[in-house]
């Protein structure tokens, strides 16, 4: 299992980034798979399967209606100690449907490719995902999403689940025995519930996958390219969020036309001189962040009350993340390979140059040649000085940059120079 920050130093141990996140692990393992590092991808798939095996009681209680879904600690956990696959006994916003969607997407693809054998035990794990998504009505479930903040209904989460369900449906259709194992998997879940005295969960059949997918797609068709629309609470509405880029790459769950609308919106709204903002109004690692909050509060103190942090935000001083330029470069690189449109080649090179420029230099206290999570303004009184935040080096950023470089290599070969 991958730690979010592979080289935690004394200066950034407080961040908790030595732990493992499901979302980060899937992105990192998928990038390794792209590079041909099949063994690493297979190992990550096996470990993820093992982790979600430990979460069976949480899945089954949610499916059976015995869990309080408003309490994120009662949902399957998406952050844990990767070294020994154990839970972290502190509060965390585990209501993150996107992370579960990523897991189903990656595990299904690994199973289809032969990297992950599917036996009865594996089927029990895989089939808990769609049963869980049905139980929570994921297309209308508010979750904390990619950025682990205030719960809202957001397309980046719904889209990740749609991608996972599509991959799993493809696995069932390509290997009919998996559909049969799915019924057995539901039975195994019921046996677990019976042995532990929990309520028996209803079985879930392959025919229900189409209905689940249709519900999620209907939401995406209604809301995209916006991230979220909530007429009852304007604070939960968000026109543009960089997390939507992941629906384009690696998930590829939106149409080509919608993909370009998302990319154009991110460039028009969130682009900054040092990176790309997650969204307008993002107060995580905003200006003066380390001056305003102590080490504990920076990463864990706000829980789900992000508004308490937002009130300190000075407009235009949001942190500028290093994830998104490489993702945009990769997107346009793959488009160029398909269309040979010189415009895509130009955007690919432009974002790749920015991504390489975001790698730390010799003046960075955390080290040279590192991929940060983001750049932030440590002192708003000196607005010209932006530095890498403490979550450096972020392995997710490294994986994104490696994917961009791989796409660039393929583009150079295809273009003949």
Coordinates of C-alpha atoms in Angstrom, one line a residue:
X1 CA 0.0 0.0 0.0
X2 CA 1.2 3.5 -0.9
X3 CA 1.6 6.2 1.7
X4 CA 0.2 9.6 0.5
X5 CA 3.7 11.2 1.1
X6 CA 6.4 8.6 0.6
X7 CA 9.1 10.5 2.4
X8 CA 7.6 12.0 5.5
X9 CA 10.1 14.2 7.3
X10 CA 10.2 15.6 10.8
X11 CA 8.7 18.8 9.5
X12 CA 5.6 17.2 8.0
X13 CA 4.9 14.2 10.2
X14 CA 2.0 16.0 11.7
X15 CA 0.1 15.9 8.4
X16 CA -0.8 12.2 8.7
X17 CA 0.2 11.7 5.1
X18 CA 2.2 8.6 6.0
X19 CA -1.2 6.9 6.0
X20 CA -2.9 5.3 3.0
X21 CA -5.9 6.7 1.1
X22 CA -7.9 4.5 -1.2
X23 CA -8.2 7.3 -3.8
X24 CA -4.5 8.1 -3.9
X25 CA -3.6 4.4 -4.1
X26 CA -5.8 3.8 -7.1
X27 CA -4.4 6.8 -9.0
X28 CA -0.8 5.8 -8.2
X29 CA -1.3 2.1 -9.0
X30 CA -3.1 2.9 -12.3
X31 CA -0.2 5.2 -13.3
X32 CA 2.2 2.3 -12.5
X33 CA 0.1 0.0 -14.6
X34 CA 0.2 2.5 -17.5
X35 CA 4.0 2.5 -17.3
X36 CA 4.1 -1.3 -17.6
X37 CA 4.8 -2.0 -13.9
X38 CA 2.2 -4.7 -13.8
X39 CA 3.6 -6.3 -10.6
X40 CA 3.0 -3.1 -8.6
X41 CA -0.5 -2.7 -9.9
X42 CA -1.3 -6.4 -9.1
X43 CA 0.1 -6.0 -5.6
X44 CA -1.9 -2.8 -5.0
X45 CA -5.1 -4.6 -6.2
X46 CA -4.5 -7.6 -3.9
X47 CA -3.9 -5.2 -0.9
X48 CA -7.0 -3.1 -1.7
X49 CA -9.1 -6.3 -2.0
X50 CA -7.7 -7.4 1.4
X51 CA -8.5 -4.0 2.9
X52 CA -12.1 -4.0 1.8
X53 CA -12.4 -7.5 3.1
X54 CA -11.8 -6.1 6.5
X55 CA -14.6 -3.6 5.9
X56 CA -17.2 -6.3 5.3
X57 CA -19.1 -5.6 8.6
X58 CA -19.4 -1.9 7.7
X59 CA -20.6 -2.6 4.2
X60 CA -23.1 -5.1 5.4
X61 CA -24.5 -2.9 8.2
X62 CA -25.0 -0.1 5.7
X63 CA -26.6 -2.4 3.2
X64 CA -29.0 -3.8 5.8
X65 CA -30.0 -0.3 7.0
X66 CA -28.5 -0.8 10.4
X67 CA -25.8 1.9 10.1
X68 CA -26.3 5.6 10.6
X69 CA -25.2 6.9 7.2
X70 CA -25.0 10.4 8.6
X71 CA -22.1 9.2 10.7
X72 CA -19.1 8.8 8.4
X73 CA -17.3 6.6 10.8
X74 CA -20.0 3.9 10.3
X75 CA -19.3 3.8 6.6
X76 CA -16.5 1.8 4.9
X77 CA -13.2 3.5 5.8
X78 CA -11.2 5.0 3.0
X79 CA -8.1 6.1 5.0
X80 CA -6.1 3.5 7.0
X81 CA -2.7 2.3 8.0
X82 CA -1.3 0.8 4.8
X83 CA 1.6 -1.0 6.5
X84 CA -0.6 -3.5 8.3
X85 CA -4.2 -2.8 6.9
X86 CA -5.6 -1.5 10.2
X87 CA -8.1 1.2 10.9
X88 CA -7.1 4.6 12.4
X89 CA -9.2 5.1 15.5
X90 CA -9.8 8.8 15.1
X91 CA -12.7 10.7 13.5
X92 CA -12.4 11.1 9.7
X93 CA -14.9 12.1 7.0
X94 CA -15.1 8.5 5.5
X95 CA -18.3 9.3 3.6
X96 CA -16.4 9.4 0.3
X97 CA -18.3 7.6 -2.5
X98 CA -15.7 8.7 -5.1
X99 CA -13.0 6.6 -3.3
X100 CA -15.3 3.5 -3.3
X101 CA -16.0 4.1 -7.0
X102 CA -12.3 4.3 -7.7
X103 CA -11.8 1.0 -5.8
X104 CA -14.5 -0.9 -7.7
X105 CA -13.2 0.6 -11.0
X106 CA -9.6 -0.5 -10.4
X107 CA -10.4 -3.9 -8.9
X108 CA -12.8 -4.7 -11.7
X109 CA -10.2 -3.8 -14.4
X110 CA -7.5 -5.7 -12.6
X111 CA -9.8 -8.8 -12.4
X112 CA -10.8 -8.5 -16.1
X113 CA -7.1 -8.3 -17.1
X114 CA -6.1 -11.3 -15.0
X115 CA -4.1 -9.4 -12.4
X116 CA -6.6 -10.2 -9.7
X117 CA -8.1 -13.7 -9.5
X118 CA -11.8 -13.8 -8.8
X119 CA -12.9 -16.6 -6.4
X120 CA -15.9 -16.7 -4.1
X121 CA -14.2 -14.5 -1.5
X122 CA -13.2 -11.9 -4.0
X123 CA -16.7 -11.9 -5.5
X124 CA -18.1 -11.3 -2.0
X125 CA -15.9 -8.2 -1.7
X126 CA -16.7 -6.9 -5.3
X127 CA -20.4 -7.4 -5.0
X128 CA -20.6 -5.4 -1.8
X129 CA -19.8 -2.3 -3.7
X130 CA -22.9 -2.1 -6.0
X131 CA -25.1 -3.4 -3.1
X132 CA -23.8 -0.5 -1.0
X133 CA -24.3 2.0 -3.7
X134 CA -27.9 0.9 -4.1
X135 CA -28.5 1.0 -0.4
X136 CA -27.3 4.6 -0.1
X137 CA -28.9 5.8 -3.4
X138 CA -25.5 7.1 -4.4
X139 CA -26.9 9.4 -7.2
X140 CA -28.5 11.5 -4.4
X141 CA -26.2 10.8 -1.5
X142 CA -24.2 13.7 -0.1
X143 CA -20.6 12.8 0.5
X144 CA -17.3 14.5 1.4
X145 CA -15.8 13.7 -2.0
X146 CA -12.2 14.1 -3.3
X147 CA -11.4 17.0 -1.0
X148 CA -12.9 15.5 2.2
X149 CA -14.9 18.6 3.0
X150 CA -18.5 19.6 3.6
X151 CA -20.9 16.9 2.3
X152 CA -22.8 17.7 -0.8
X153 CA -24.1 15.9 -4.0
X154 CA -21.2 16.3 -6.4
X155 CA -20.6 15.0 -9.9
X156 CA -17.0 14.1 -9.3
X157 CA -18.2 11.5 -6.8
X158 CA -21.3 10.3 -8.8
X159 CA -19.1 10.0 -11.9
X160 CA -16.5 7.9 -10.1
X161 CA -19.2 5.5 -8.9
X162 CA -20.6 5.3 -12.5
X163 CA -17.1 4.4 -13.7
X164 CA -16.8 1.7 -11.1
X165 CA -20.1 0.2 -11.9
X166 CA -19.4 0.3 -15.7
X167 CA -16.1 -1.5 -15.1
X168 CA -17.8 -4.1 -12.9
X169 CA -20.6 -4.6 -15.4
X170 CA -18.0 -5.2 -18.1
X171 CA -16.3 -7.8 -15.9
X172 CA -19.6 -9.6 -15.4
X173 CA -20.5 -9.5 -19.1
X174 CA -17.0 -10.6 -20.2
X175 CA -16.8 -13.4 -17.6
X176 CA -20.3 -14.8 -17.0
X177 CA -19.1 -16.9 -14.1
X178 CA -18.5 -13.6 -12.2
X179 CA -22.2 -12.9 -12.4
X180 CA -22.9 -16.3 -10.9
X181 CA -20.3 -15.7 -8.2
X182 CA -22.0 -12.4 -7.5
X183 CA -25.1 -14.2 -6.2
X184 CA -22.8 -16.4 -4.2
X185 CA -21.0 -13.3 -3.0
X186 CA -24.3 -11.9 -1.8
X187 CA -24.9 -15.2 0.0
X188 CA -21.5 -15.0 1.6
X189 CA -22.4 -11.5 2.9
X190 CA -25.7 -12.9 4.3
X191 CA -23.8 -15.7 5.9
X192 CA -21.4 -13.2 7.5
X193 CA -24.4 -11.3 8.9
X194 CA -26.0 -14.4 10.2
X195 CA -22.8 -15.5 12.0
X196 CA -22.4 -12.1 13.6
X197 CA -26.0 -11.7 14.6
X198 CA -26.5 -8.8 12.1
X199 CA -29.6 -8.4 9.9
X200 CA -29.4 -10.5 6.7
X201 CA -28.7 -8.4 3.6
X202 CA -30.9 -8.8 0.5
X203 CA -29.0 -10.4 -2.5
X204 CA -28.1 -8.2 -5.4
X205 CA -28.5 -9.5 -8.9
X206 CA -26.5 -8.4 -12.1
X207 CA -29.7 -7.1 -13.7
X208 CA -29.8 -4.2 -11.2
X209 CA -26.5 -2.8 -12.4
X210 CA -28.2 -1.2 -15.4
X211 CA -30.6 0.6 -13.1
X212 CA -27.9 1.9 -10.9
X213 CA -25.9 3.1 -13.8
X214 CA -28.9 4.8 -15.4
X215 CA -29.6 6.7 -12.1
X216 CA -26.0 8.0 -11.9
X217 CA -25.8 9.0 -15.6
X218 CA -29.1 10.8 -15.3
X219 CA -27.6 13.0 -12.5
X220 CA -24.4 13.6 -14.6
X221 CA -26.4 14.6 -17.6
X222 CA -28.5 17.0 -15.6
X223 CA -25.7 18.8 -13.7
X224 CA -22.4 18.6 -15.7
X225 CA -20.3 20.5 -16.4
X226 CA -21.1 22.0 -12.9
X227 CA -19.8 20.1 -9.9
X228 CA -22.8 20.6 -7.8
X229 CA -26.2 22.3 -7.8
X230 CA -28.1 22.6 -4.6
X231 CA -31.0 25.1 -4.7
X232 CA -31.7 24.5 -1.0
X233 CA -28.2 25.6 0.1
X234 CA -26.3 28.0 -2.2
X235 CA -23.1 27.4 -0.2
X236 CA -23.1 23.8 -1.6
X237 CA -23.3 24.9 -5.2
X238 CA -20.1 24.8 -7.2
X239 CA -19.8 25.6 -10.9
X240 CA -16.3 24.3 -11.5
X241 CA -14.1 21.9 -9.6
X242 CA -10.8 20.5 -10.8
X243 CA -11.8 17.1 -9.4
X244 CA -14.0 16.8 -12.5
X245 CA -10.8 16.3 -14.6
X246 CA -10.6 12.8 -13.2
X247 CA -13.8 11.9 -14.9
X248 CA -11.9 12.6 -18.1
X249 CA -8.6 10.9 -17.1
X250 CA -8.2 8.2 -15.9
X251 CA -11.9 7.3 -15.6
X252 CA -13.0 8.3 -19.1
X253 CA -16.7 8.3 -18.1
X254 CA -17.8 11.5 -19.9
X255 CA -18.3 12.2 -23.6
X256 CA -15.6 13.9 -25.6
X257 CA -17.6 17.1 -25.9
X258 CA -18.2 17.2 -22.1
X259 CA -14.5 16.4 -21.5
X260 CA -13.4 19.5 -23.4
X261 CA -16.0 21.6 -21.6
X262 CA -14.6 20.5 -18.3
X263 CA -11.0 21.2 -19.3
X264 CA -11.9 24.6 -20.7
X265 CA -13.8 25.5 -17.6
X266 CA -10.9 24.6 -15.3
X267 CA -8.5 26.6 -17.4
X268 CA -10.8 29.6 -17.6
X269 CA -11.7 29.6 -13.9
X270 CA -9.0 27.9 -11.8
X271 CA -5.7 28.5 -13.6
X272 CA -3.1 30.4 -11.6
X273 CA 0.6 31.3 -12.1
X274 CA 1.9 28.6 -9.9
X275 CA -0.6 25.8 -10.4
X276 CA -4.3 25.2 -10.5
X277 CA -6.8 25.9 -7.8
X278 CA -9.1 23.0 -6.7
X279 CA -12.1 25.4 -6.7
X280 CA -12.8 29.1 -6.1
X281 CA -13.1 29.8 -2.4
X282 CA -10.8 26.9 -1.3
X283 CA -9.4 27.7 2.1
X284 CA -7.2 24.6 2.5
X285 CA -3.6 25.9 2.5
X286 CA -4.8 29.4 1.8
X287 CA -2.6 32.4 2.4
X288 CA -1.2 32.6 6.0
X289 CA -2.3 29.0 6.6
X290 CA 0.6 28.1 8.9
X291 CA 0.3 31.4 10.7
X292 CA -3.4 31.0 11.3
X293 CA -3.5 27.4 12.5
X294 CA -1.4 25.0 14.5
X295 CA -0.2 21.7 13.1
X296 CA -3.2 19.7 14.5
X297 CA -5.8 22.1 13.2
X298 CA -4.3 22.3 9.7
X299 CA -5.2 18.8 8.6
X300 CA -7.7 17.5 11.2
X301 CA -9.2 20.3 13.3
X302 CA -12.1 21.4 11.2
X303 CA -13.8 18.0 10.7
X304 CA -16.9 18.8 8.6
X305 CA -17.1 22.4 9.6
X306 CA -15.1 23.9 6.7
X307 CA -17.0 27.2 7.1
X308 CA -15.0 27.9 10.2
X309 CA -11.8 27.8 8.0
X310 CA -13.4 29.6 5.1
X311 CA -13.9 32.8 7.0
X312 CA -10.1 33.5 7.0
X313 CA -9.8 33.2 3.2
X314 CA -8.6 36.3 1.3
X315 CA -10.1 36.1 -2.2
X316 CA -7.5 35.0 -4.8
X317 CA -5.1 33.4 -2.3
X318 CA -6.3 29.9 -2.7
X319 CA -3.5 27.2 -2.8
X320 CA -2.5 26.3 -6.3
X321 CA -2.2 22.5 -6.7
X322 CA 0.3 20.6 -8.8
X323 CA -2.0 17.7 -9.7
X324 CA -3.9 19.2 -12.5
X325 CA -1.5 20.5 -15.0
X326 CA -0.1 17.0 -15.6
X327 CA -3.6 15.6 -15.8
X328 CA -4.6 18.2 -18.4
X329 CA -1.4 17.4 -20.3
X330 CA -2.2 13.7 -20.3
X331 CA -5.8 14.4 -21.5
X332 CA -4.7 16.5 -24.5
X333 CA -1.9 14.0 -25.3
X334 CA -4.3 11.1 -25.6
X335 CA -6.6 13.3 -27.6
X336 CA -3.8 14.1 -30.0
X337 CA -3.0 10.5 -30.5
X338 CA -6.6 9.9 -31.5
X339 CA -7.3 13.0 -33.6
X340 CA -3.9 14.4 -34.6
X341 CA -5.3 17.8 -33.8
X342 CA -2.4 20.3 -33.4
X343 CA -4.4 22.2 -30.9
X344 CA -4.3 19.3 -28.5
X345 CA -0.6 18.9 -29.1
X346 CA -0.1 22.6 -28.1
X347 CA -2.2 22.3 -24.9
X348 CA -0.3 19.0 -24.0
X349 CA 3.1 20.7 -24.3
X350 CA 1.9 23.9 -22.5
X351 CA 0.5 22.0 -19.5
X352 CA 3.5 19.7 -19.4
X353 CA 5.9 22.7 -19.2
X354 CA 3.9 24.1 -16.3
X355 CA 3.9 20.7 -14.6
X356 CA 7.7 20.4 -14.8
X357 CA 8.0 24.0 -13.6
X358 CA 6.1 23.0 -10.5
X359 CA 8.8 20.6 -9.4
X360 CA 10.7 22.0 -6.5
X361 CA 14.1 23.8 -7.0
X362 CA 17.2 24.0 -4.9
X363 CA 15.6 26.8 -2.7
X364 CA 12.8 24.5 -1.4
X365 CA 13.5 23.6 2.3
X366 CA 11.8 20.2 1.8
X367 CA 14.2 19.3 -0.9
X368 CA 15.0 19.7 -4.6
X369 CA 13.3 17.8 -7.4
X370 CA 10.0 17.0 -5.5
X371 CA 6.4 17.1 -6.7
X372 CA 4.4 19.1 -4.1
X373 CA 0.8 18.8 -3.3
X374 CA 0.4 22.6 -3.8
X375 CA 2.0 26.0 -3.6
X376 CA 0.7 28.4 -1.0
X377 CA 1.3 32.0 0.2
X378 CA 2.8 31.7 3.7
X379 CA 2.6 35.4 4.4
X380 CA 0.0 37.6 2.6
X381 CA 2.1 40.6 3.5
X382 CA 4.7 39.3 0.9
X383 CA 2.4 38.2 -1.9
X384 CA 5.3 37.5 -4.3
X385 CA 6.6 34.5 -2.3
X386 CA 4.8 31.2 -2.9
X387 CA 6.3 28.0 -1.5
X388 CA 5.5 24.3 -1.5
X389 CA 3.2 23.2 1.2
X390 CA 4.1 20.7 3.9
X391 CA 2.5 17.8 2.0
X392 CA 5.5 17.4 -0.2
X393 CA 6.4 15.2 -2.0
X394 CA 2.9 14.0 -2.8
X395 CA 2.9 10.6 -4.5
X396 CA -0.3 11.3 -6.3
X397 CA 1.3 14.3 -8.0
X398 CA 4.3 12.1 -8.9
X399 CA 2.0 9.6 -10.5
X400 CA 0.2 12.3 -12.5
X401 CA 3.4 13.7 -13.8
X402 CA 4.7 10.2 -14.8
X403 CA 1.5 9.7 -16.8
X404 CA 1.9 13.1 -18.5
X405 CA 5.5 12.2 -19.4
X406 CA 4.4 8.8 -20.8
X407 CA 1.7 10.5 -22.9
X408 CA 4.4 13.0 -24.1
X409 CA 6.7 10.2 -25.1
X410 CA 3.9 8.5 -27.2
X411 CA 3.0 11.9 -28.8
X412 CA 6.7 12.6 -29.8
X413 CA 6.9 9.1 -31.4
X414 CA 3.5 9.6 -33.2
X415 CA 4.4 13.1 -34.4
X416 CA 7.8 11.9 -35.7
X417 CA 9.9 14.1 -33.5

